[in-house]
Protein backbone atom coordinates (compact mmCIF):
# COMPACT_ATOMS: atom_id res chain seq x y z
CA UNK A 1 0.00 0.00 0.00
CA UNK A 2 1.35 3.41 -0.96
CA UNK A 3 1.12 6.35 1.37
CA UNK A 4 -0.55 9.33 -0.35
CA UNK A 5 1.83 12.13 -1.26
CA UNK A 6 0.00 14.54 1.04
CA UNK A 7 0.76 12.29 4.01
CA UNK A 8 4.47 12.08 3.20
CA UNK A 9 6.01 14.78 5.28
CA UNK A 10 8.76 15.20 7.74
CA UNK A 11 8.45 12.93 10.76
CA UNK A 12 6.24 14.60 13.32
CA UNK A 13 4.55 16.84 10.79
CA UNK A 14 1.03 15.69 11.65
CA UNK A 15 -0.70 18.08 14.08
CA UNK A 16 -1.40 15.20 16.51
CA UNK A 17 2.24 15.50 17.57
CA UNK A 18 1.32 18.84 19.13
CA UNK A 19 -1.21 17.26 21.50
CA UNK A 20 -0.26 17.33 25.16
CA UNK A 21 -0.54 13.79 26.58
CA UNK A 22 -1.39 15.15 30.03
CA UNK A 23 -4.47 16.83 28.54
CA UNK A 24 -5.70 13.54 27.09
CA UNK A 25 -7.81 13.20 30.23
CA UNK A 26 -11.15 14.95 29.77
CA UNK A 27 -11.12 16.05 33.41
CA UNK A 28 -7.62 17.57 33.23
CA UNK A 29 -8.48 19.29 29.96
CA UNK A 30 -11.65 20.67 31.56
CA UNK A 31 -9.75 21.93 34.62
CA UNK A 32 -7.14 23.71 32.52
CA UNK A 33 -9.86 25.17 30.26
CA UNK A 34 -11.67 26.47 33.36
CA UNK A 35 -8.51 28.18 34.61
CA UNK A 36 -7.16 29.60 31.36
CA UNK A 37 -9.30 32.74 31.42
CA UNK A 38 -9.07 33.59 35.14
CA UNK A 39 -6.27 34.63 37.47
CA UNK A 40 -7.26 31.97 39.98
CA UNK A 41 -10.35 30.00 40.95
CA UNK A 42 -11.58 28.37 44.11
CA UNK A 43 -11.31 24.59 44.19
CA UNK A 44 -15.05 24.22 44.87
CA UNK A 45 -15.92 26.42 41.89
CA UNK A 46 -13.77 24.30 39.54
CA UNK A 47 -15.16 21.08 41.06
CA UNK A 48 -18.72 22.20 40.41
CA UNK A 49 -17.93 23.54 36.93
CA UNK A 50 -16.19 20.33 35.86
CA UNK A 51 -18.79 18.18 37.64
CA UNK A 52 -16.47 15.85 39.54
CA UNK A 53 -16.00 14.87 43.17
CA UNK A 54 -13.48 16.50 45.49
CA UNK A 55 -11.25 13.43 45.37
CA UNK A 56 -11.38 13.16 41.57
CA UNK A 57 -10.48 16.83 41.16
CA UNK A 58 -7.75 16.59 43.79
CA UNK A 59 -6.15 13.64 41.97
CA UNK A 60 -6.20 15.42 38.60
CA UNK A 61 -4.96 18.71 40.05
CA UNK A 62 -2.05 16.82 41.65
CA UNK A 63 -1.01 15.54 38.22
CA UNK A 64 -1.20 19.06 36.77
CA UNK A 65 0.72 20.44 39.75
CA UNK A 66 3.49 17.83 39.32
CA UNK A 67 3.85 18.97 35.71
CA UNK A 68 4.16 22.58 36.87
CA UNK A 69 0.98 23.60 35.07
CA UNK A 70 -1.20 24.40 38.08
CA UNK A 71 -0.29 26.08 41.36
CA UNK A 72 -2.31 25.27 44.46
CA UNK A 73 -2.71 27.95 47.12
CA UNK A 74 -4.26 27.20 50.49
CA UNK A 75 -5.65 29.79 52.86
CA UNK A 76 -8.69 30.79 54.83
CA UNK A 77 -11.69 33.00 54.35
CA UNK A 78 -12.82 33.83 57.84
CA UNK A 79 -12.54 30.56 59.71
CA UNK A 80 -13.13 28.39 56.66
CA UNK A 81 -10.22 26.77 54.81
CA UNK A 82 -10.07 27.47 51.09
CA UNK A 83 -8.00 26.20 48.20
CA UNK A 84 -7.37 28.20 45.04
CA UNK A 85 -6.04 26.95 41.74
CA UNK A 86 -3.96 29.02 39.35
CA UNK A 87 -2.77 28.07 35.87
CA UNK A 88 0.96 28.69 35.40
CA UNK A 89 2.48 30.25 32.29
CA UNK A 90 3.66 26.76 31.26
CA UNK A 91 0.15 25.39 31.76
CA UNK A 92 -1.35 28.20 29.72
CA UNK A 93 1.14 27.59 26.89
CA UNK A 94 0.50 23.82 26.96
CA UNK A 95 -3.24 24.40 26.75
CA UNK A 96 -2.83 26.74 23.77
CA UNK A 97 -0.62 24.21 21.96
CA UNK A 98 -3.13 21.44 22.66
CA UNK A 99 -6.10 23.46 21.40
CA UNK A 100 -4.14 24.54 18.31
CA UNK A 101 -3.32 20.89 17.55
CA UNK A 102 -6.96 19.85 18.00
CA UNK A 103 -8.05 22.67 15.69
CA UNK A 104 -5.50 21.65 13.08
CA UNK A 105 -6.59 18.01 13.27
CA UNK A 106 -10.27 18.93 12.96
CA UNK A 107 -9.54 21.15 9.99
CA UNK A 108 -12.11 23.50 8.58
CA UNK A 109 -15.65 22.76 9.61
CA UNK A 110 -17.82 21.57 6.77
CA UNK A 111 -21.47 22.26 7.13
Short mmCIF file of N, CA, C and O in Angstrom, two decimals, residues 5 10 13 34 36 78 80 87 96 99 105:
data_model
loop_
_atom_site.label_atom_id
_atom_site.label_comp_id
_atom_site.label_asym_id
_atom_site.label_seq_id
_atom_site.Cartn_x
_atom_site.Cartn_y
_atom_site.Cartn_z
N UNK A 5 0.79 11.09 -1.27
CA UNK A 5 1.83 12.13 -1.26
C UNK A 5 1.57 13.18 -0.20
O UNK A 5 2.49 13.70 0.40
N UNK A 10 7.71 15.42 6.76
CA UNK A 10 8.76 15.20 7.74
C UNK A 10 8.17 14.46 8.94
O UNK A 10 7.00 14.65 9.27
N UNK A 13 5.22 15.72 11.44
CA UNK A 13 4.55 16.84 10.79
C UNK A 13 3.05 16.86 11.05
O UNK A 13 2.43 17.91 10.95
N UNK A 34 -10.97 25.63 32.38
CA UNK A 34 -11.67 26.47 33.36
C UNK A 34 -10.74 27.54 33.92
O UNK A 34 -11.19 28.64 34.27
N UNK A 36 -7.92 28.84 32.34
CA UNK A 36 -7.16 29.60 31.36
C UNK A 36 -7.59 31.07 31.28
O UNK A 36 -6.78 31.94 30.98
N UNK A 78 -12.24 33.92 56.51
CA UNK A 78 -12.82 33.83 57.84
C UNK A 78 -12.21 32.64 58.54
O UNK A 78 -11.00 32.48 58.59
N UNK A 80 -12.98 29.52 57.58
CA UNK A 80 -13.13 28.39 56.66
C UNK A 80 -11.89 28.22 55.76
O UNK A 80 -11.46 29.17 55.12
N UNK A 87 -3.48 28.65 37.01
CA UNK A 87 -2.77 28.07 35.87
C UNK A 87 -1.45 28.81 35.69
O UNK A 87 -1.41 30.04 35.67
N UNK A 96 -2.74 26.10 25.10
CA UNK A 96 -2.83 26.74 23.77
C UNK A 96 -2.30 25.83 22.67
O UNK A 96 -2.88 25.73 21.59
N UNK A 99 -4.92 22.99 22.13
CA UNK A 99 -6.10 23.46 21.40
C UNK A 99 -5.74 23.73 19.94
O UNK A 99 -6.52 23.40 19.03
N UNK A 105 -6.13 19.36 13.59
CA UNK A 105 -6.59 18.01 13.27
C UNK A 105 -8.01 18.05 12.72
O UNK A 105 -8.33 17.39 11.74
#
